[in-house]
Short mmCIF file of C-alpha atoms and ligand atoms in Angstrom, two decimals:
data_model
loop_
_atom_site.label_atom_id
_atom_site.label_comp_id
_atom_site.label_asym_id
_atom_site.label_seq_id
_atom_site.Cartn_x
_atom_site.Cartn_y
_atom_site.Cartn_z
CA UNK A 1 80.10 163.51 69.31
CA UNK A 2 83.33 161.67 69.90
CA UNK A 3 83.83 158.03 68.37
CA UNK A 4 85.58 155.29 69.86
CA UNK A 5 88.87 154.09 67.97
CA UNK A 6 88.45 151.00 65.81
CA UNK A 7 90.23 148.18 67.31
CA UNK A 8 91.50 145.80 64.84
CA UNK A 9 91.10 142.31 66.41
CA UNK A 10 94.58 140.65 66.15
CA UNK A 11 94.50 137.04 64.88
CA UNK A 12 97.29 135.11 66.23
CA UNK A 13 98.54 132.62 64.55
CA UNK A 14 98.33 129.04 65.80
CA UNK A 15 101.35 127.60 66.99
CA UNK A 16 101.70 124.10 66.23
CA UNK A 17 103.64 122.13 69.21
CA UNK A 18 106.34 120.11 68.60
CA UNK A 19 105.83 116.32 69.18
CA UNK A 20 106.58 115.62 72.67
CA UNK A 21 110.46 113.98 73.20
CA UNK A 22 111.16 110.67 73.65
CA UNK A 23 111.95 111.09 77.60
CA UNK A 24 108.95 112.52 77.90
CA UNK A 25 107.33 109.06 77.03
CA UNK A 26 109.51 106.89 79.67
CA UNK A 27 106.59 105.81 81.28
CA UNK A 28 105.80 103.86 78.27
CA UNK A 29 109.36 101.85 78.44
CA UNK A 30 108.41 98.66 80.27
CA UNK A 31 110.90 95.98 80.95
CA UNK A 32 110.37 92.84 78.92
CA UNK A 33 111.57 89.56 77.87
CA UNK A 34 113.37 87.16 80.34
CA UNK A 35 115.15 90.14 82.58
CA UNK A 36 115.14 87.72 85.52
CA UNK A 37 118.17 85.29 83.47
CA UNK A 38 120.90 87.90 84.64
CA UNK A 39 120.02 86.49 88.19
CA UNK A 40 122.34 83.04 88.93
CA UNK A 41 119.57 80.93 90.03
CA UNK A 42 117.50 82.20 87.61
CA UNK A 43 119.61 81.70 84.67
CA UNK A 44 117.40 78.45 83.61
CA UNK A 45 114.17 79.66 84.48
CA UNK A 46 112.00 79.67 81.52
CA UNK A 47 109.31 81.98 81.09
CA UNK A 48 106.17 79.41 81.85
CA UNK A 49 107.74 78.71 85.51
CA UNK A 50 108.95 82.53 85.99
CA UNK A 51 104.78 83.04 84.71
CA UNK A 52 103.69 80.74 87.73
CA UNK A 53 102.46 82.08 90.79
CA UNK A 54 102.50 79.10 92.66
CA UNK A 55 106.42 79.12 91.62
CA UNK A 56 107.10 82.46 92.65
CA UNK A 57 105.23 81.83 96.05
CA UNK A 58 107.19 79.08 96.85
CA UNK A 59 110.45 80.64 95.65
CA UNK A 60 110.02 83.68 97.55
CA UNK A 61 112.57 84.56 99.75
CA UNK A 62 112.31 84.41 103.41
CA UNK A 63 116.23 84.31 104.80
CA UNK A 64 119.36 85.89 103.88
CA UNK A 65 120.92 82.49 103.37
CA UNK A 66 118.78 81.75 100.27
CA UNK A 67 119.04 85.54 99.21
CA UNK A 68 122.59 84.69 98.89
CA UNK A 69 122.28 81.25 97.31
CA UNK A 70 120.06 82.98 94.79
CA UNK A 71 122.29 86.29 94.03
CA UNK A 72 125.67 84.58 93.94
CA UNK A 73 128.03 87.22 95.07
CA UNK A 74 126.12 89.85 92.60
CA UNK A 75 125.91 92.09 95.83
CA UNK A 76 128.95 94.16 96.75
CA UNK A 77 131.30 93.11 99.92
CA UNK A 78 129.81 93.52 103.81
CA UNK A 79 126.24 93.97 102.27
CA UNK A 80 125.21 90.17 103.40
CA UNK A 81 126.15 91.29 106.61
CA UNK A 82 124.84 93.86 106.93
CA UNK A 83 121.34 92.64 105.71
CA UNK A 84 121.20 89.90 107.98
CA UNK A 85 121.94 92.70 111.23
CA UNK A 86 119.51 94.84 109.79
CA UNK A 87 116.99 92.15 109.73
CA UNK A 88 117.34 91.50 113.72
CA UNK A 89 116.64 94.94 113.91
CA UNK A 90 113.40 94.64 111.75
CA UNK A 91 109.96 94.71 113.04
CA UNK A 92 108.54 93.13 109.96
CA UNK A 93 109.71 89.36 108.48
CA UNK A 94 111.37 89.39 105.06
CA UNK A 95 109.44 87.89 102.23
CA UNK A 96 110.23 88.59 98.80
CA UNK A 97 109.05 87.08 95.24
CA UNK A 98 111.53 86.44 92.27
CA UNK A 99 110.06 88.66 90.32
CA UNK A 100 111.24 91.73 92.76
CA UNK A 101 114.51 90.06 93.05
CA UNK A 102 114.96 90.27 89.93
CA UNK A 103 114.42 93.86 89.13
CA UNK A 104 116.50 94.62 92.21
CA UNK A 105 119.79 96.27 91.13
CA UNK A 106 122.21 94.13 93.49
CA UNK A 107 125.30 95.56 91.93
CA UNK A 108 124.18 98.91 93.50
CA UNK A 109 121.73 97.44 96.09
CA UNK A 110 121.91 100.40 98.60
CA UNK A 111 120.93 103.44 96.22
CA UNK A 112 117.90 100.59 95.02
CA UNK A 113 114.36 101.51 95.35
CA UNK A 114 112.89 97.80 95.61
CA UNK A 115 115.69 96.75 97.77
CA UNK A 116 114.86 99.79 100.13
CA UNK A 117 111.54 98.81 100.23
CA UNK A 118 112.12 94.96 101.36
CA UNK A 119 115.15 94.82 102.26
CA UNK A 120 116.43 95.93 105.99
CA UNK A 121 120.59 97.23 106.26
CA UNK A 122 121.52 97.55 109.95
CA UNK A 123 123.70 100.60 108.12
CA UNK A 124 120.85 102.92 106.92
CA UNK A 125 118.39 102.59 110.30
CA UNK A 126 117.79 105.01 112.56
CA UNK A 127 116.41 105.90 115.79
CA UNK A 128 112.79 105.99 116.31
CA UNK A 129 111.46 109.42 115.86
CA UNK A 130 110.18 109.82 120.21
CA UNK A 131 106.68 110.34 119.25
CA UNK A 132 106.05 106.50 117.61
CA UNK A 133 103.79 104.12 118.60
CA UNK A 134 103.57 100.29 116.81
CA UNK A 135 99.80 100.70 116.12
CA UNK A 136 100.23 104.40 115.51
CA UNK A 137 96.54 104.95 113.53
CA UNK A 138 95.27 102.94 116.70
CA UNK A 139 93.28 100.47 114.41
CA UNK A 140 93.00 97.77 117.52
CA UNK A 141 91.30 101.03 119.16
CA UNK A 142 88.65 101.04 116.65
CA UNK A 143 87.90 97.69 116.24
CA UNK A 144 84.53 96.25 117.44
CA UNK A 145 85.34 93.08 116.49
CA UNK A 146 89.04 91.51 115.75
CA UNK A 147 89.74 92.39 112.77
CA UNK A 148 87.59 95.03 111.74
CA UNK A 149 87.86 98.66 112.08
CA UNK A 150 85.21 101.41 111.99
CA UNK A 151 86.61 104.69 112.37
CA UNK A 152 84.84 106.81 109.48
CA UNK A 153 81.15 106.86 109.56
CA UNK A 154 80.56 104.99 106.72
CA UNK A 155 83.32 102.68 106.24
CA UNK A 156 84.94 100.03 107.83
CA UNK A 157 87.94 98.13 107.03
CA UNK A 158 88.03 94.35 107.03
CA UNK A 159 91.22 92.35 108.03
CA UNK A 160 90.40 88.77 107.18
CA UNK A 161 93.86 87.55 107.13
CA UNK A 162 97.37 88.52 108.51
CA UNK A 163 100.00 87.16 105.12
CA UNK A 164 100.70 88.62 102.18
CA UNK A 165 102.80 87.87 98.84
CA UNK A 166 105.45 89.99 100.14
CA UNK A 167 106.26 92.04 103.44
CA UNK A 168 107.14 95.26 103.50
CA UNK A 169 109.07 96.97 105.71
CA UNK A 170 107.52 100.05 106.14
CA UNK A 171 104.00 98.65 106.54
CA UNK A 172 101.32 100.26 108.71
CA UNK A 173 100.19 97.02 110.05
CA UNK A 174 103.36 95.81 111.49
CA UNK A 175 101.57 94.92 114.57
CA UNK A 176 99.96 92.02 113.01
CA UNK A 177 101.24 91.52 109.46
CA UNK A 178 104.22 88.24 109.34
CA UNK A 179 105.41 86.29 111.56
CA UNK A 180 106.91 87.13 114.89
CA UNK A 181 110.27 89.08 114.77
CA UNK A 182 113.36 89.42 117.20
CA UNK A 183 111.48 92.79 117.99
CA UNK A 184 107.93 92.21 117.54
CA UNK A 185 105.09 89.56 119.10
CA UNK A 186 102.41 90.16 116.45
CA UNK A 187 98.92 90.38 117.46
CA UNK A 188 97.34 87.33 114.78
CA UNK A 189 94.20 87.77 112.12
CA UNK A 190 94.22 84.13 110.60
CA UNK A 191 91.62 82.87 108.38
CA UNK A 192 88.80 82.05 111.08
CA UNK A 193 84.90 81.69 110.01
CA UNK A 194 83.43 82.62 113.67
CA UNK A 195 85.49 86.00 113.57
CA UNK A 196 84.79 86.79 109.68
CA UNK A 197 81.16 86.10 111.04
CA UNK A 198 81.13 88.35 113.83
CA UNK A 199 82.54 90.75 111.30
CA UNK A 200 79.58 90.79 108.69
CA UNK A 201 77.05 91.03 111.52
CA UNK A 202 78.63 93.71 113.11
CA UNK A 203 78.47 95.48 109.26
CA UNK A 204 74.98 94.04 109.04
CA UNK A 205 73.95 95.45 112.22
CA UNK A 206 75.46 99.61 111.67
CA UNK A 207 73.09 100.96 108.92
CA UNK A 208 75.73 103.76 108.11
CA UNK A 209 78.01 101.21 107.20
CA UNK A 210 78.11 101.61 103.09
CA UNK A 211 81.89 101.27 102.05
CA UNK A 212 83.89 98.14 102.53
CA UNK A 213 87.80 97.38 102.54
CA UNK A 214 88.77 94.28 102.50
CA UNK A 215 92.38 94.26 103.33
CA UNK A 216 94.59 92.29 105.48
CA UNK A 217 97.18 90.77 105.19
CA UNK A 218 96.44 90.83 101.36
CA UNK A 219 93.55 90.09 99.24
CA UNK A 220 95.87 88.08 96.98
CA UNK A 221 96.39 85.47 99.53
CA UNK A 222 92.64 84.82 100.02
CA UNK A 223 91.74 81.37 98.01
CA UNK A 224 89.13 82.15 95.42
CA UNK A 225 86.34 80.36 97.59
CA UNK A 226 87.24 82.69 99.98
CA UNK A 227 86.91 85.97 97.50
CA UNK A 228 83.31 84.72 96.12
CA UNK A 229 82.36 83.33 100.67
CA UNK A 230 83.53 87.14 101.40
CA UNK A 231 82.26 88.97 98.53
CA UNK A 232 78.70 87.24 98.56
CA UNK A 233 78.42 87.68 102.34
CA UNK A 234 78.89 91.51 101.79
CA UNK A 235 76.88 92.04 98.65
CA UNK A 236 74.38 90.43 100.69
CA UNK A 237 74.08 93.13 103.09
CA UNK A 238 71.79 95.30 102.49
CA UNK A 239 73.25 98.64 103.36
CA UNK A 240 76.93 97.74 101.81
CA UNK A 241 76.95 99.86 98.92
CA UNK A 242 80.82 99.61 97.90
CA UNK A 243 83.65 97.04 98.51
CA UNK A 244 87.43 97.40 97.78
CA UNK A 245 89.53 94.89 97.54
CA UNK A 246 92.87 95.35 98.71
CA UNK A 247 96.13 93.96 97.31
CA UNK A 248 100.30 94.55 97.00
CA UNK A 249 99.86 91.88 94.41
CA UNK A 250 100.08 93.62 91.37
CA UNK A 251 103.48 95.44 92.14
CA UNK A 252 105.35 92.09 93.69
CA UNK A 253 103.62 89.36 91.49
CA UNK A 254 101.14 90.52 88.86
CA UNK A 255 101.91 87.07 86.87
CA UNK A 256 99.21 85.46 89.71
CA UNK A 257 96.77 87.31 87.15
CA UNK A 258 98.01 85.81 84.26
CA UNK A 259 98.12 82.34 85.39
CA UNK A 260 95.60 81.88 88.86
CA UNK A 261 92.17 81.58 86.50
CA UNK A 262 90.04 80.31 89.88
CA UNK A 263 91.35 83.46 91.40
CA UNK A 264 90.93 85.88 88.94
CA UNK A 265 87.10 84.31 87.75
CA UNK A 266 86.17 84.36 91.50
CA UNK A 267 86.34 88.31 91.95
CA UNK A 268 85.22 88.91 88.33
CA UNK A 269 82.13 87.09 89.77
CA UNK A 270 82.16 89.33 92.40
CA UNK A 271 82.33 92.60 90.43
CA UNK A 272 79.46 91.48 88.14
CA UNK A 273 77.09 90.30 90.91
CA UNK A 274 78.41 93.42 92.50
CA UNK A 275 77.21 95.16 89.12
CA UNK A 276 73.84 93.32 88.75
CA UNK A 277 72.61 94.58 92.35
CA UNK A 278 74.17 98.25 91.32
CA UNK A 279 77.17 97.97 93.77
CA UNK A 280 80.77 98.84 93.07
CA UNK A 281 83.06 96.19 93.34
CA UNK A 282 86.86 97.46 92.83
CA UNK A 283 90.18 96.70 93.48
CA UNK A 284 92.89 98.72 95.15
CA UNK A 285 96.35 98.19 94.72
CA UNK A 286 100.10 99.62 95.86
CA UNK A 287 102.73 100.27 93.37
CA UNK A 288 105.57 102.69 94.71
CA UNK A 289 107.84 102.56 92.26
CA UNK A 290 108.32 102.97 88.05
CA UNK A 291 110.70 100.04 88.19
CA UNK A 292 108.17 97.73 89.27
CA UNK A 293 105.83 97.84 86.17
CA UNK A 294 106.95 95.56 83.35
CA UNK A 295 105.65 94.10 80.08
CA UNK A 296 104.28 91.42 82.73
CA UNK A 297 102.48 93.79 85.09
CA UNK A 298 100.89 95.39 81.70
CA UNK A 299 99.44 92.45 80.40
CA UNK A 300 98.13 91.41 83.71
CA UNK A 301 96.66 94.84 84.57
CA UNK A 302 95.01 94.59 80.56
CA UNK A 303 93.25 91.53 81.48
CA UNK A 304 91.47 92.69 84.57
CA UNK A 305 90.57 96.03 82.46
CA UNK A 306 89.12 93.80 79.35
CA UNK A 307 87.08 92.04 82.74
CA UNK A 308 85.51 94.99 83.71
CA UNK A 309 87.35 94.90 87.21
CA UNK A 310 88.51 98.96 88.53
CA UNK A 311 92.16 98.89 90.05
CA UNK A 312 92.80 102.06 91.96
CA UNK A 313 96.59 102.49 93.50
CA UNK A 314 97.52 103.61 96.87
CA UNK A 315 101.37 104.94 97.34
CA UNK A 316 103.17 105.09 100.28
CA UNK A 317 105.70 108.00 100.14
CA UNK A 318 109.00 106.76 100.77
CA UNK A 319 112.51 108.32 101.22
CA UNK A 320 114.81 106.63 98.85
CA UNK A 321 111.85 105.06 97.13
CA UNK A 322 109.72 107.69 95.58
CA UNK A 323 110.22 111.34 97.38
CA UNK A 324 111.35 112.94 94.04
CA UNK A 325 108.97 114.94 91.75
CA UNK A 326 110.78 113.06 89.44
CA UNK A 327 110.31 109.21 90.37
CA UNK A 328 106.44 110.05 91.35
CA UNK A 329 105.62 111.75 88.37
CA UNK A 330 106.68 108.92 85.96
CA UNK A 331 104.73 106.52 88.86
CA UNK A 332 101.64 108.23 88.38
CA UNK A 333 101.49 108.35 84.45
CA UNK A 334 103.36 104.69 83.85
CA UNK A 335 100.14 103.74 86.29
CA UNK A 336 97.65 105.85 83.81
CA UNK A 337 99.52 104.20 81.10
CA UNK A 338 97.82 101.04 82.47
CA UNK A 339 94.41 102.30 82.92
CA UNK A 340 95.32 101.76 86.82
CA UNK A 341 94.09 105.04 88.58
CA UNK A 342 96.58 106.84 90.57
CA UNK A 343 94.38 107.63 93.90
CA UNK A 344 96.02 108.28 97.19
CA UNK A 345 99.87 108.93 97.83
CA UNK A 346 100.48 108.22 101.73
CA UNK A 347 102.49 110.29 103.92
CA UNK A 348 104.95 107.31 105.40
CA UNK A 349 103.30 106.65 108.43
CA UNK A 350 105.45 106.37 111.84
CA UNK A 351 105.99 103.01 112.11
CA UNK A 352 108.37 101.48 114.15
CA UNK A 353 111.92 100.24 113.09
CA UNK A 354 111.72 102.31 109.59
CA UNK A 355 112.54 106.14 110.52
CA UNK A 356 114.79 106.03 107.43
CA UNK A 357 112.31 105.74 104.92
CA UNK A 358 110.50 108.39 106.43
CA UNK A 359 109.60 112.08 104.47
CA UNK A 360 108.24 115.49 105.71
CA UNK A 361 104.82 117.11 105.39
CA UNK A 362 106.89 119.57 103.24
CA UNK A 363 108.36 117.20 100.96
CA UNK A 364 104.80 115.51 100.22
CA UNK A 365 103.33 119.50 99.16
CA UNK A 366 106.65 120.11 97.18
CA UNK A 367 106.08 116.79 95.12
CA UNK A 368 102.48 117.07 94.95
CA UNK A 369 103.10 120.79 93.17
CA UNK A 370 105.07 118.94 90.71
CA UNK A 371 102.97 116.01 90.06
CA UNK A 372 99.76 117.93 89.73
CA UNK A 373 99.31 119.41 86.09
CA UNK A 374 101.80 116.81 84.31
CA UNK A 375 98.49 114.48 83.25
CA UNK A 376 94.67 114.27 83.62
CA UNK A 377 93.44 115.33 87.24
CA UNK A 378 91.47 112.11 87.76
CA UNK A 379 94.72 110.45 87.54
CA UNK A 380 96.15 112.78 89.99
CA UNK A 381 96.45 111.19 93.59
CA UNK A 382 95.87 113.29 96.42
CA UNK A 383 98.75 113.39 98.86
CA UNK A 384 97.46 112.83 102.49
CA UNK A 385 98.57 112.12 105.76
CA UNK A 386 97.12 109.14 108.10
CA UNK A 387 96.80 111.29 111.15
CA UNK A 388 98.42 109.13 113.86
CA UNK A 389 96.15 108.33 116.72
CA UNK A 390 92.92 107.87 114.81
CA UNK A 391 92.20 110.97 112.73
CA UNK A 392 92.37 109.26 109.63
CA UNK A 393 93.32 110.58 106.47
CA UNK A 394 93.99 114.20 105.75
CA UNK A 395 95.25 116.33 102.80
CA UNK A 396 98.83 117.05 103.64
CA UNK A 397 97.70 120.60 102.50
CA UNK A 398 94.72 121.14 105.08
CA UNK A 399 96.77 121.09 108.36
CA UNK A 400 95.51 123.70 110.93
CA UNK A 401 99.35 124.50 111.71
CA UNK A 402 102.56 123.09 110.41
CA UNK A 403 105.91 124.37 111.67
CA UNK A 404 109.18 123.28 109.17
CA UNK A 405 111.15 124.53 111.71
CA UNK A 406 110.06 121.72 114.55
CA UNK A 407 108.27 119.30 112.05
CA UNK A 408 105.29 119.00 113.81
CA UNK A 409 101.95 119.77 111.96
CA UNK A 410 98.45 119.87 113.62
CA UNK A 411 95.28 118.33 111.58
CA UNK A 412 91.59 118.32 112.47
CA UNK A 413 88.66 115.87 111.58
CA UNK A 414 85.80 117.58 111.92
CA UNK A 415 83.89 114.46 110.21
CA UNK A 416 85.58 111.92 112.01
CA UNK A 417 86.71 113.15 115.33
CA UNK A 418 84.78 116.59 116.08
CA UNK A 419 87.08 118.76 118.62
CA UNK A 420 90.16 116.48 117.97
CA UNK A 421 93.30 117.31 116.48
CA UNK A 422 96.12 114.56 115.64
CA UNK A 423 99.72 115.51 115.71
CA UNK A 424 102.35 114.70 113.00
CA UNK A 425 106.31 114.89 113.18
CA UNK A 426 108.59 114.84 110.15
CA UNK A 427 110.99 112.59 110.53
CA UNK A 428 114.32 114.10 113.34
CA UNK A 429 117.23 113.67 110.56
CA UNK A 430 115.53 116.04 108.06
CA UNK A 431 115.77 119.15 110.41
CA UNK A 432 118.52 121.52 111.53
CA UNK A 433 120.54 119.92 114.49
CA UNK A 434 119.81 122.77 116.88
CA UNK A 435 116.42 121.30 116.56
CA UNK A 436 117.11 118.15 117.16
CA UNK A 437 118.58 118.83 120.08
CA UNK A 438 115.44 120.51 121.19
CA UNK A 439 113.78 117.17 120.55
CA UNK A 440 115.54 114.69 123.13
CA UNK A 441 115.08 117.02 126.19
CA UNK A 442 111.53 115.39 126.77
CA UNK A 443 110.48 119.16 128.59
CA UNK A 444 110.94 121.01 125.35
CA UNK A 445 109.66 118.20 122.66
CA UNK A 446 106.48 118.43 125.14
CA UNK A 447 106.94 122.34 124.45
CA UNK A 448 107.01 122.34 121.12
CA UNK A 449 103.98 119.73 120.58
CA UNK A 450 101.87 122.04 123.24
CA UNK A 451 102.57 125.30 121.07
CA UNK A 452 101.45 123.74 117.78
CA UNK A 453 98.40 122.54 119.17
CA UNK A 454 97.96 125.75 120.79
CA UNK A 455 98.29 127.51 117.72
CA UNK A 456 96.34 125.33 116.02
CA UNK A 457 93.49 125.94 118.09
CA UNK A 458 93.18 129.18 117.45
CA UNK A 459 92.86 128.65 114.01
CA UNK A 460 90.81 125.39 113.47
CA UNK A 461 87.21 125.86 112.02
S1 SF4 X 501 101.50 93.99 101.36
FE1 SF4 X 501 100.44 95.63 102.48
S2 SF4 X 501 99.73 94.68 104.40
FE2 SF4 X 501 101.28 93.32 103.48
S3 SF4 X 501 103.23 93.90 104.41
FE3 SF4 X 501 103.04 95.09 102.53
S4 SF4 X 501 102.07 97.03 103.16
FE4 SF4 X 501 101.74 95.53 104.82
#
């Protein structure tokens, strides 16, 4: 009879890891004390006024000429001008608080993220990518009622109002967000009881209707009768399960939290009737960037936690901003940090007038890779695309074909639009010129777009 070697188990010795080093804690470096001083018009500003959000509403800017009042030469030479001929150019109007001036680098304001992000420079645009359309998710196309769009079977998003704190330039709703540009004639969602009606019947009367987003325009610029009017009418509904509410605030002007009690109380109401009749009440917000969280934005985002109230955040992937493994990794735990949970980062969508802050489908999955495994997974955010034309939104990972080559990648909806299948582009300047060529003779663009789908096809399930 033959016997089986003895194996000698082999005890390893545990090896103890070395504390983590310091740059591996950034995200816990916040700005603090009075960092809006270095700005000249700020220089006297004490901390209660720079604390006050009716202050930093009214001190927002809104034309170059007080941009430059404010900055006093801090910007390098030919950037005024070229700010004020990128903002002819602009689809969106320019409205920006103090306290994202302020973080603003305007000693190096073309390499800045915030500036970027709010800022037009007739130097940096570029061409509209062929394929763009100003309502490119085709909201208006979806909406029973002004105002209100039901596109998923269970959700519908509410538009009550068309302002915000701040505009951005690369925002989705361009087509009715600000005032009227050089460019653009906005189509207007203004505070208007008959149409909000219309709107909760319409919820009222769709059974499937479960999931609420209250968006706009912003939720911050809803008065707090308006948050408990809007928030009772819904929980009121029988079949409304869930309600978001959905703000920039936070990121532009999280000292409205610290020092706008009505406002705050009024959707802390909401969350705890909201919790007494079992229904979530949450809100969603949009931070792009590390720079924007400060000492401020933590001890605003601690009081809504010690509340009770959720805050989810919704990026927008932006080139210049954001698109480095880097930059959105320290985003996504700075946000953790805060006990704000990282949920969605956009794919830019194509919006007019803003082809420079644009990324590819491939730069989304390279980041994501990178992002995913660096802190807990429910503080990862998925990565998704809007599908233009109505297909809502898809994980930049499940197209049914995606060329790098062309840019153009093919996504289904099987649970939103059975049989459909929405076309993205990456943005013209991020592939090889031969290519680009290809794309403004209108016979082969059409080419191209008809052999993804094509392929596609084949392959969708
Ligand atoms: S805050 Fe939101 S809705 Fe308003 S301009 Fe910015 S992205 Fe658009």
């Amino acid at each position: 009879m033959s016997t089986l070697p003895l194996r000698v188990p082999v005890v390893r010795e545990p090896v103890a890891r070395a504390p983590a080093e310091p740059h591996a804690l950034a995200h816990r470096d916040l700005l603090r004390g009075p960092f809006w001083q270095r700005i000249p018009a700020y220089r006297s500003i004490d901390e209660a006024t720079f604390l006050d959000h009716a202050w930093q509403a009214k001190s927002s800017i809104t034309r170059v000429s007080k941009l430059v009042e404010t900055i006093e030469g801090m910007a390098p030479p030919g950037f005024v001008a070229d700010l004020e001929a990128g903002m002819k150019l602009a689809p969106m109007s320019v409205r920006v608080s103090p306290y994202i001036v302020s973080l603003i680098d305007w000693e190096h304001p073309y390499e800045d993220a915030l500036r970027t992000q709010f800022f037009p420079v007739a130097s940096r645009l570029l061409p509209d990518h062929p394929k763009l359309g100003l309502d490119s998710l085709a909201e208006q196309a979806d909406a029973p009622v002004p105002g209100l769009t039901h596109r998923y079977s269970d959700k519908a998003l509410f538009l009550p109002l068309d302002t915000c704190p701040v505009y951005c330039r690369f925002c989705t709703r361009s087509y009715a967000i600000g005032l009227d540009t050089d460019e653009v004639e906005k189509v207007h969602l203004r505070p208007n009881d008959e149409r909000w009606r219309r709107a909760y019947q319409y919820i009222a009367s769709r059974p499937e209707l479960e999931d609420i987003v209250i968006s706009g325009g912003d939720a911050y610029q809803l008065r707090a009768a308006h948050i408990a009017e809007i928030g009772d009418a819904l929980l009121a509904i029988p079949n409304v399960r869930r309600m978001r509410f959905a703000t920039k605030g936070p990121a532009v002007m999280p000292m409205k939290i610290l020092t706008d009690g009505a406002w705050v109380d009024a959707l802390a109401r909401v969350v705890e009737k909201g919790r007494a009749l079992r229904k979530d009440v949450v809100l969603h917000t949009h931070f792009n960037h590390p720079q924007e969280i400060t000492g401020i934005t933590e001890e605003a985002m601690g009081r809504l936690f010690e509340r009770g109230i959720v805050v989810r955040n919704q990026s927008v992937l932006i080139r210049g901003v954001n698109d480095t493994a880097e930059t959105m990794t320290l985003l996504v735990k700075r946000l953790g940090h805060l006990n704000v949970h990282p949920y969605y980062v956009y794919l830019h969508d194509m919006v007019q007038g803003v082809e420079d802050l644009r990324t590819s489908v491939d730069t989304a999955i390279h980041i994501e890779k990178h992002v995913r495994g660096s802190t807990a997974g429910f503080n990862t955010p998925t990565f998704v695309v809007d599908a233009p034309g109505g297909g809502g939104k898809r994980d930049v990972h499940s197209f049914e074909y995606y060329d790098r080559d062309t840019g153009v990648s093919v996504y289904g909806a099987p649970s939103v639009k059975p049989g459909r299948l929405f076309t993205y582009f990456d943005p013209l300047h991020q592939l090889a010129t031969h290519q680009q060529r290809r794309w403004g003779d209108a016979a082969e663009r059409q080419a191209m777009i008809d052999e993804a789908i094509a392929r596609a096809r084949g392959r969708a399930r």
